Tab-separated table of C-alpha atoms in Angstrom:
chain	number	residue	atom	x	y	z
A	1	MET	CA	111.752	146.929	98.320
A	2	LEU	CA	115.891	147.818	98.488
A	3	SER	CA	115.417	151.467	98.405
A	4	ARG	CA	112.384	151.336	101.002
A	5	LYS	CA	115.047	149.912	103.376
A	6	GLY	CA	117.589	152.565	101.783
A	7	ILE	CA	119.867	150.169	99.877
A	8	ILE	CA	119.931	151.363	96.898
A	9	PRO	CA	118.861	155.460	96.306
A	10	GLU	CA	115.589	155.470	94.343
A	11	GLU	CA	116.812	157.490	91.368
A	12	TYR	CA	119.028	154.255	90.798
A	13	VAL	CA	115.983	151.440	90.840
A	14	LEU	CA	114.777	150.569	87.264
A	15	THR	CA	111.384	149.790	87.117
A	16	ARG	CA	109.827	148.600	84.356
A	17	LEU	CA	107.685	152.114	83.516
A	18	ALA	CA	111.092	153.639	82.919
A	19	GLU	CA	111.057	151.488	79.840
A	20	ASP	CA	111.774	153.095	76.113
A	21	PRO	CA	108.944	151.793	74.640
A	22	ALA	CA	110.429	152.548	71.499
A	23	GLU	CA	112.850	150.567	72.229
A	24	PRO	CA	112.487	146.958	70.196
A	25	ARG	CA	112.654	143.852	71.752
A	26	TYR	CA	113.825	140.719	69.959
A	27	ARG	CA	112.762	137.678	71.535
A	28	ALA	CA	114.814	134.063	70.410
A	29	ARG	CA	112.976	132.435	67.356
A	30	GLU	CA	111.550	128.965	68.477
A	31	ARG	CA	112.877	125.910	67.188
A	32	LYS	CA	110.891	124.308	63.493
A	33	ALA	CA	108.171	121.934	64.605
A	34	ARG	CA	108.780	118.678	63.947
A	35	PHE	CA	106.060	116.957	60.519
A	36	VAL	CA	107.897	113.242	61.784
A	37	SER	CA	108.688	112.792	65.644
A	38	LYS	CA	112.244	110.907	66.342
A	39	ASN	CA	109.721	107.881	67.273
A	40	GLY	CA	107.871	107.796	63.716
A	41	ASN	CA	104.575	109.361	65.042
A	42	CYS	CA	103.158	112.048	62.840
A	43	ASN	CA	102.763	115.935	64.571
A	44	VAL	CA	99.512	116.593	62.983
A	45	ALA	CA	96.598	117.353	64.668
A	46	HIS	CA	93.366	117.428	62.202
A	47	LYS	CA	91.054	120.061	63.636
A	48	ASN	CA	87.221	120.993	62.552
A	49	ILE	CA	86.394	117.915	60.539
A	50	ARG	CA	82.355	118.132	59.947
A	51	GLU	CA	81.486	114.768	58.374
A	52	GLN	CA	82.155	112.933	61.424
A	53	GLY	CA	80.040	110.409	59.463
A	54	ARG	CA	82.546	109.113	57.392
A	55	PHE	CA	84.487	106.915	60.385
A	56	LEU	CA	81.282	105.095	61.224
A	57	GLN	CA	81.611	104.038	57.556
A	58	ASP	CA	84.503	101.949	59.411
A	59	VAL	CA	83.686	100.607	62.097
A	60	PHE	CA	86.478	98.081	62.027
A	61	THR	CA	89.112	100.542	61.438
A	62	THR	CA	87.570	102.938	64.195
A	63	LEU	CA	87.535	100.361	66.800
A	64	VAL	CA	91.513	99.763	66.078
A	65	ASP	CA	92.517	103.078	66.343
A	66	LEU	CA	91.032	103.655	69.451
A	67	LYS	CA	92.671	103.911	72.677
A	68	TRP	CA	93.033	100.104	74.516
A	69	PRO	CA	90.967	101.482	77.560
A	70	TYR	CA	87.850	102.602	74.824
A	71	THR	CA	88.668	99.276	73.178
A	72	LEU	CA	87.858	97.210	76.399
A	73	LEU	CA	85.346	100.135	77.533
A	74	ILE	CA	83.253	98.945	74.375
A	75	PHE	CA	84.017	95.342	74.242
A	76	THR	CA	82.898	95.223	77.802
A	77	MET	CA	79.634	96.847	77.185
A	78	SER	CA	79.065	95.306	73.395
A	79	PHE	CA	78.506	91.662	75.546
A	80	LEU	CA	76.692	93.749	78.783
A	81	CYS	CA	74.060	95.363	76.072
A	82	SER	CA	73.377	92.176	74.383
A	83	TRP	CA	72.850	90.115	77.474
A	84	LEU	CA	70.369	92.637	78.775
A	85	LEU	CA	68.556	92.944	75.323
A	86	PHE	CA	68.257	89.328	74.935
A	87	ALA	CA	67.314	89.358	78.871
A	88	MET	CA	64.312	91.593	78.465
A	89	VAL	CA	62.837	89.678	75.247
A	90	TRP	CA	63.221	86.407	77.425
A	91	TRP	CA	61.297	87.861	79.335
A	92	LEU	CA	58.513	89.828	78.421
A	93	ILE	CA	57.941	86.372	76.258
A	94	ALA	CA	57.907	84.872	79.888
A	95	PHE	CA	55.483	87.548	80.773
A	96	ALA	CA	53.333	87.063	77.633
A	97	HIS	CA	53.037	83.208	78.744
A	98	GLY	CA	52.491	83.115	81.954
A	99	ASP	CA	55.249	81.571	82.973
A	100	LEU	CA	56.216	84.550	84.970
A	101	ALA	CA	53.083	83.567	88.240
A	102	PRO	CA	53.047	80.239	89.333
A	103	GLY	CA	49.739	78.047	89.326
A	104	GLU	CA	48.827	80.555	86.640
A	105	GLY	CA	50.641	79.651	83.822
A	106	ALA	CA	50.650	77.692	81.094
A	107	ALA	CA	51.533	73.561	81.828
A	108	VAL	CA	54.225	73.915	79.407
A	109	PRO	CA	56.073	77.002	79.912
A	110	CYS	CA	58.266	78.573	76.829
A	111	VAL	CA	61.437	78.487	78.647
A	112	THR	CA	61.554	76.184	81.734
A	113	SER	CA	62.817	78.158	85.548
A	114	ILE	CA	62.708	81.746	84.195
A	115	HIS	CA	60.526	82.908	87.571
A	116	SER	CA	62.225	86.653	87.267
A	117	PHE	CA	63.962	89.209	85.550
A	118	SER	CA	66.978	87.698	86.740
A	119	SER	CA	66.711	84.129	86.107
A	120	ALA	CA	66.202	85.739	82.134
A	121	PHE	CA	68.955	87.336	82.390
A	122	LEU	CA	71.075	83.934	83.699
A	123	PHE	CA	69.978	82.288	80.677
A	124	SER	CA	70.710	85.273	78.833
A	125	ILE	CA	73.994	84.915	79.110
A	126	GLU	CA	74.080	81.056	78.976
A	127	VAL	CA	72.976	81.293	75.438
A	128	GLN	CA	74.804	83.253	73.869
A	129	VAL	CA	77.803	81.683	75.498
A	130	THR	CA	76.613	78.391	75.364
A	131	ILE	CA	77.200	77.376	78.831
A	132	GLY	CA	73.835	75.296	79.131
A	133	PHE	CA	73.986	74.796	82.982
A	134	GLY	CA	71.111	72.302	82.214
A	135	GLY	CA	68.961	74.126	84.533
A	136	ARG	CA	66.795	76.321	81.721
A	137	MET	CA	65.712	75.683	78.570
A	138	VAL	CA	63.740	76.068	75.076
A	139	THR	CA	60.711	73.958	75.114
A	140	GLU	CA	58.520	73.002	71.988
A	141	GLU	CA	55.348	75.211	73.423
A	142	CYS	CA	56.522	79.223	71.808
A	143	PRO	CA	57.718	79.256	68.036
A	144	LEU	CA	58.744	82.663	68.974
A	145	ALA	CA	61.223	81.547	71.948
A	146	ILE	CA	62.720	79.107	69.347
A	147	LEU	CA	63.257	82.124	67.097
A	148	ILE	CA	64.525	83.965	69.260
A	149	LEU	CA	67.432	81.694	70.455
A	150	ILE	CA	68.720	81.334	66.708
A	151	VAL	CA	68.445	85.465	66.318
A	152	GLN	CA	70.561	85.423	69.862
A	153	ASN	CA	72.800	82.868	68.453
A	154	ILE	CA	73.763	84.995	65.261
A	155	VAL	CA	74.397	87.690	67.573
A	156	GLY	CA	76.120	86.538	69.658
A	157	LEU	CA	78.604	84.937	67.110
A	158	MET	CA	78.791	88.597	64.857
A	159	ILE	CA	79.466	90.377	68.164
A	160	ASN	CA	82.777	88.050	68.876
A	161	ALA	CA	84.059	88.033	65.879
A	162	ILE	CA	84.585	91.916	65.693
A	163	MET	CA	85.404	92.494	68.915
A	164	LEU	CA	88.074	89.872	69.069
A	165	GLY	CA	89.404	90.737	65.593
A	166	CYS	CA	89.616	93.819	66.734
A	167	ILE	CA	91.825	92.646	69.599
A	168	PHE	CA	94.191	90.463	67.266
A	169	MET	CA	94.509	93.525	64.903
A	170	LYS	CA	95.613	95.873	67.995
A	171	THR	CA	97.644	93.073	69.577
A	172	ALA	CA	99.490	92.041	66.291
A	173	GLN	CA	100.005	95.794	64.736
A	174	ALA	CA	102.344	96.431	62.492
A	175	HIS	CA	104.662	99.963	64.444
A	176	ARG	CA	105.259	97.533	67.411
A	177	ARG	CA	107.514	95.046	65.392
A	178	ALA	CA	108.614	99.010	64.194
A	179	GLU	CA	110.245	99.811	67.872
A	180	THR	CA	112.817	97.542	67.396
A	181	LEU	CA	113.522	99.356	64.175
A	182	ILE	CA	116.163	101.796	64.890
A	183	PHE	CA	117.778	104.524	63.738
A	184	SER	CA	121.419	106.682	64.328
A	185	LYS	CA	120.161	110.081	66.484
A	186	HIS	CA	122.241	111.725	64.134
A	187	ALA	CA	122.599	112.310	60.655
A	188	VAL	CA	126.894	113.115	58.995
A	189	ILE	CA	127.899	114.953	55.760
A	190	ALA	CA	131.261	113.721	55.043
A	191	LEU	CA	133.116	113.240	51.875
A	192	ARG	CA	132.344	109.510	50.544
A	193	HIS	CA	134.164	108.820	47.110
A	194	GLY	CA	135.072	112.282	47.174
A	195	ARG	CA	131.586	113.763	46.650
A	196	LEU	CA	129.766	114.890	49.887
A	197	CYS	CA	126.716	112.457	51.351
A	198	PHE	CA	124.164	113.123	53.164
A	199	MET	CA	124.387	109.619	55.454
A	200	LEU	CA	122.500	108.039	57.963
A	201	ARG	CA	122.855	104.483	60.346
A	202	VAL	CA	119.948	102.038	60.225
A	203	GLY	CA	119.748	98.867	62.274
A	204	ASP	CA	117.669	95.506	63.336
A	205	LEU	CA	117.410	94.845	66.858
A	206	ARG	CA	115.910	90.998	65.919
A	207	LYS	CA	117.524	87.517	64.513
A	208	SER	CA	113.535	87.382	62.710
A	209	MET	CA	114.442	89.414	59.321
A	210	ILE	CA	112.426	92.727	56.949
A	211	ILE	CA	111.480	90.574	53.712
A	212	SER	CA	111.813	93.434	50.893
A	213	ALA	CA	112.704	96.191	52.962
A	214	THR	CA	112.963	99.528	51.047
A	215	ILE	CA	114.021	102.646	52.247
A	216	HIS	CA	112.901	106.050	51.075
A	217	MET	CA	113.639	109.656	52.543
A	218	GLN	CA	112.290	112.807	52.102
A	219	VAL	CA	112.826	116.619	52.295
A	220	VAL	CA	110.145	118.760	54.102
A	221	ARG	CA	110.647	122.305	54.170
A	222	LYS	CA	107.977	125.725	53.481
A	223	THR	CA	108.681	126.674	49.808
A	224	THR	CA	107.221	129.484	48.278
A	225	SER	CA	105.657	129.253	44.507
A	226	PRO	CA	107.550	131.753	41.304
A	227	GLU	CA	103.386	132.251	41.146
A	228	GLY	CA	103.058	133.518	45.232
A	229	GLU	CA	101.236	130.718	46.892
A	230	VAL	CA	103.016	129.516	49.785
A	231	VAL	CA	103.716	125.650	50.588
A	232	PRO	CA	103.773	125.429	54.245
A	233	LEU	CA	104.804	121.424	53.901
A	234	HIS	CA	106.513	121.286	50.386
A	235	GLN	CA	107.460	117.080	50.344
A	236	VAL	CA	110.642	116.120	48.022
A	237	ASP	CA	111.550	113.112	46.968
A	238	ILE	CA	115.771	112.357	46.823
A	239	PRO	CA	117.345	108.508	46.043
A	240	MET	CA	119.282	107.305	48.791
A	241	GLU	CA	121.914	105.121	47.925
A	242	ASN	CA	123.302	101.535	49.657
A	243	GLY	CA	125.677	98.318	48.605
A	244	VAL	CA	123.239	96.500	46.607
A	245	GLY	CA	121.438	99.312	44.688
A	246	GLY	CA	118.010	101.253	44.472
A	247	ASN	CA	116.155	101.271	47.443
A	248	SER	CA	116.086	97.473	48.155
A	249	ILE	CA	118.235	96.771	51.433
A	250	PHE	CA	119.186	93.110	52.866
A	251	LEU	CA	118.800	94.605	56.885
A	252	VAL	CA	121.199	91.482	58.895
A	253	ALA	CA	123.783	93.996	60.510
A	254	PRO	CA	123.531	97.854	60.486
A	255	LEU	CA	123.650	99.346	57.428
A	256	ILE	CA	124.693	103.492	56.487
A	257	ILE	CA	122.567	104.454	53.964
A	258	TYR	CA	123.997	107.767	52.138
A	259	HIS	CA	122.524	110.619	49.972
A	260	VAL	CA	125.217	111.488	47.422
A	261	ILE	CA	124.499	115.622	47.304
A	262	ASP	CA	124.586	116.064	43.528
A	263	ALA	CA	123.162	118.607	41.349
A	264	ASN	CA	119.846	117.215	41.828
A	265	SER	CA	119.358	117.021	45.599
A	266	PRO	CA	117.503	119.501	47.662
A	267	LEU	CA	120.622	119.344	49.806
A	268	TYR	CA	122.587	120.910	46.854
A	269	ASP	CA	123.388	124.237	48.570
A	270	LEU	CA	123.761	123.572	52.267
A	271	ALA	CA	126.360	124.631	54.037
A	272	PRO	CA	127.336	123.968	57.342
A	273	CYS	CA	126.261	127.454	58.796
A	274	ASP	CA	122.950	126.825	57.952
A	275	LEU	CA	123.083	123.350	60.544
A	276	HIS	CA	120.988	125.243	63.078
A	277	HIS	CA	117.817	125.200	64.668
A	278	HIS	CA	116.594	128.104	63.049
A	279	GLN	CA	116.408	126.390	59.149
A	280	ASP	CA	113.693	125.403	57.856
A	281	LEU	CA	114.716	122.144	57.087
A	282	GLU	CA	113.713	118.234	58.142
A	283	ILE	CA	114.749	115.050	56.171
A	284	ILE	CA	112.305	112.263	57.123
A	285	VAL	CA	113.323	108.895	56.605
A	286	ILE	CA	111.265	105.683	55.666
A	287	LEU	CA	111.765	102.193	56.216
A	288	GLU	CA	109.259	99.829	54.801
A	289	GLY	CA	109.349	95.426	54.595
A	290	VAL	CA	107.430	92.847	55.105
A	291	VAL	CA	107.757	90.595	59.379
A	292	GLU	CA	109.142	87.463	58.463
A	293	THR	CA	106.804	85.752	61.325
A	294	THR	CA	103.299	87.555	60.473
A	295	GLY	CA	103.691	88.655	57.411
A	296	ILE	CA	102.383	91.934	58.390
A	297	THR	CA	103.816	95.043	56.355
A	298	THR	CA	105.648	97.155	58.982
A	299	GLN	CA	107.204	100.894	58.656
A	300	ALA	CA	109.508	102.626	60.808
A	301	ARG	CA	110.178	106.602	60.242
A	302	THR	CA	112.152	109.315	61.720
A	303	SER	CA	113.344	112.531	61.252
A	304	TYR	CA	116.164	115.011	61.214
A	305	LEU	CA	116.450	118.583	61.623
A	306	ALA	CA	119.112	120.214	60.390
A	307	ASP	CA	120.526	120.886	64.187
A	308	GLU	CA	120.727	116.987	64.222
A	309	ILE	CA	122.829	116.838	61.106
A	310	LEU	CA	126.476	116.550	62.149
A	311	TRP	CA	128.731	118.510	59.559
A	312	GLY	CA	132.443	116.545	58.403
A	313	GLN	CA	131.591	113.082	60.902
A	314	ARG	CA	130.979	109.427	59.891
A	315	PHE	CA	129.799	106.676	62.011
A	316	VAL	CA	132.527	104.307	63.533
A	317	PRO	CA	132.345	101.012	62.261
A	318	ILE	CA	130.265	98.543	64.264
A	319	VAL	CA	130.685	95.019	62.506
A	320	ALA	CA	133.535	92.995	63.606
A	321	GLU	CA	134.544	89.410	62.684
A	322	GLU	CA	134.955	86.780	65.486
A	323	ASP	CA	135.326	83.085	66.451
A	324	GLY	CA	134.112	82.685	62.717
A	325	ARG	CA	130.782	85.151	62.650
A	326	TYR	CA	130.133	88.850	62.284
A	327	SER	CA	129.455	90.130	66.008
A	328	VAL	CA	127.545	93.759	65.787
A	329	ASP	CA	128.030	95.928	69.080
A	330	TYR	CA	125.080	98.338	69.467
A	331	SER	CA	126.614	100.417	71.842
A	332	LYS	CA	128.854	102.070	69.166
A	333	PHE	CA	125.656	102.580	66.854
A	334	GLY	CA	125.660	106.447	66.894
A	335	ASN	CA	129.375	107.490	67.662
A	336	THR	CA	130.788	109.221	65.204
A	337	ILE	CA	134.422	110.081	64.917
A	338	LYS	CA	135.417	114.450	63.214
A	339	VAL	CA	136.656	113.519	59.534
A	340	PRO	CA	138.414	115.929	56.952
A	341	THR	CA	134.961	117.957	55.610
A	342	PRO	CA	135.062	121.018	53.181
A	343	LEU	CA	133.254	123.424	54.554
A	344	CYS	CA	132.039	124.181	51.496
A	345	THR	CA	128.764	123.703	49.870
A	346	ALA	CA	128.278	120.754	47.240
A	347	ARG	CA	127.953	123.043	44.456
A	348	GLN	CA	131.129	125.452	45.453
A	349	LEU	CA	132.775	121.748	45.548
A	350	GLU	CA	132.061	121.073	42.536
A	351	GLU	CA	132.975	124.290	40.812
A	352	ASP	CA	136.126	124.378	41.977
A	353	PRO	CA	137.559	120.650	42.940
A	354	SER	CA	141.032	121.985	44.467
A	355	LEU	CA	139.326	122.289	47.537
A	356	LEU	CA	139.752	118.362	47.700
A	357	ASP	CA	143.749	118.765	47.117
A	358	VAL	CA	143.561	121.041	49.639
A	359	LEU	CA	142.533	117.991	52.167
A	360	THR	CA	144.858	115.693	50.792
A	361	LEU	CA	147.863	117.874	51.412
A	362	VAL	CA	146.305	118.040	54.591
A	363	ARG	CA	146.538	114.592	55.334
A	364	GLY	CA	149.685	113.503	53.242
A	365	PRO	CA	151.855	114.884	55.504
A	366	LEU	CA	150.727	113.224	58.994
A	367	ARG	CA	150.888	110.053	57.170
A	368	LYS	CA	154.099	109.767	56.729
A	369	ARG	CA	154.647	111.529	60.390
A	370	THR	CA	153.816	108.322	61.146
A	371	VAL	CA	155.874	106.088	59.022
A	372	ALA	CA	158.782	107.866	59.544
A	373	VAL	CA	158.321	108.267	63.381
A	374	ALA	CA	157.176	104.081	63.100
A	375	LYS	CA	160.781	103.972	61.388
A	376	ALA	CA	162.694	105.886	63.893
A	377	LYS	CA	161.587	103.556	66.350
A	378	PRO	CA	161.988	99.778	65.163
A	379	LYS	CA	161.226	96.668	68.031
A	380	PHE	CA	163.963	95.149	67.004
A	381	SER	CA	167.722	95.779	66.533
A	382	ILE	CA	170.666	93.848	64.934
A	383	SER	CA	173.956	94.799	66.404
A	384	PRO	CA	177.159	93.865	64.649
A	385	ASP	CA	178.982	91.992	67.852
A	386	SER	CA	175.503	89.211	67.239
A	387	LEU	CA	176.518	88.546	63.828
A	388	SER	CA	180.075	87.596	64.832
């Protein structure tokens, strides 16, 4: 368009036809797909399932797993269909006995006050939900009507038990409690007791405790076996350390859970330059325990990709003692500060411990300078004249 208006000569206008097709094009590599999202949902799509009938063998679990609109639709349709079905049965009984034609039927009807399908439908509702308005009732004239009355009551009780149980289980699902179990947005790698450690923070917002809480961690990455087999999601368990010892934790206040990166750790060769979104690395953290108020086992999950791991940082303290009790400041839950950390792998640090001495030399003069400045500017001074 610019060349047509004479602003730019045509020989300087670049078009896609003038591009060299042999010149390679480079595209930015997409970020690695998560296996577990930050909110704990598993990012897995199940396709081409041929044996769909297996879901019908466990109807109750299938109903609980459905979304709320479908559950409420099935809840409503189950009652409506049962009312309509038995209304048709009551209407057929009245029709066969001749109760629908006034003056032509028997002196004692099977069900009183049934003259049409509408009245049979109302009687079906009254029987199943035990309303009993008093205008319609079963007589001793027809034994079949008595049998249908028993069958409808049993069917109504079964529908009530299944559907109300399904609604209760959906409202009391374990993942609802997991909404108040929080993890830090980022994980960190820093020195602790002279060794590189992978650390994260976990907390519980509710006062009700999680009994027998345990925490597990897995590394998920794509690997290839020596035989050439490609494993797209290779899961490796790695131990988590805490102050109590083992995987059990006492989650009353937020805790920093850490993993010591040693020779048995899959993070043994992880370097700071590897912490980018192209790295095929995902660390999954699973917190599991029993809810104190309901006794239901709950599980909270999260994951950290390579670019969500901060090297050379640690979490700031958020627990303080105030007025005889401990106070937790959740506004600083995910805050971190930079700390001196060697920019090498755990393997290199173990092979060359002198790297820690370099950090000690760097931190030493800073501490001495602070003390010297403090001594150079005392808060109080005493003159000789005041002593005399």
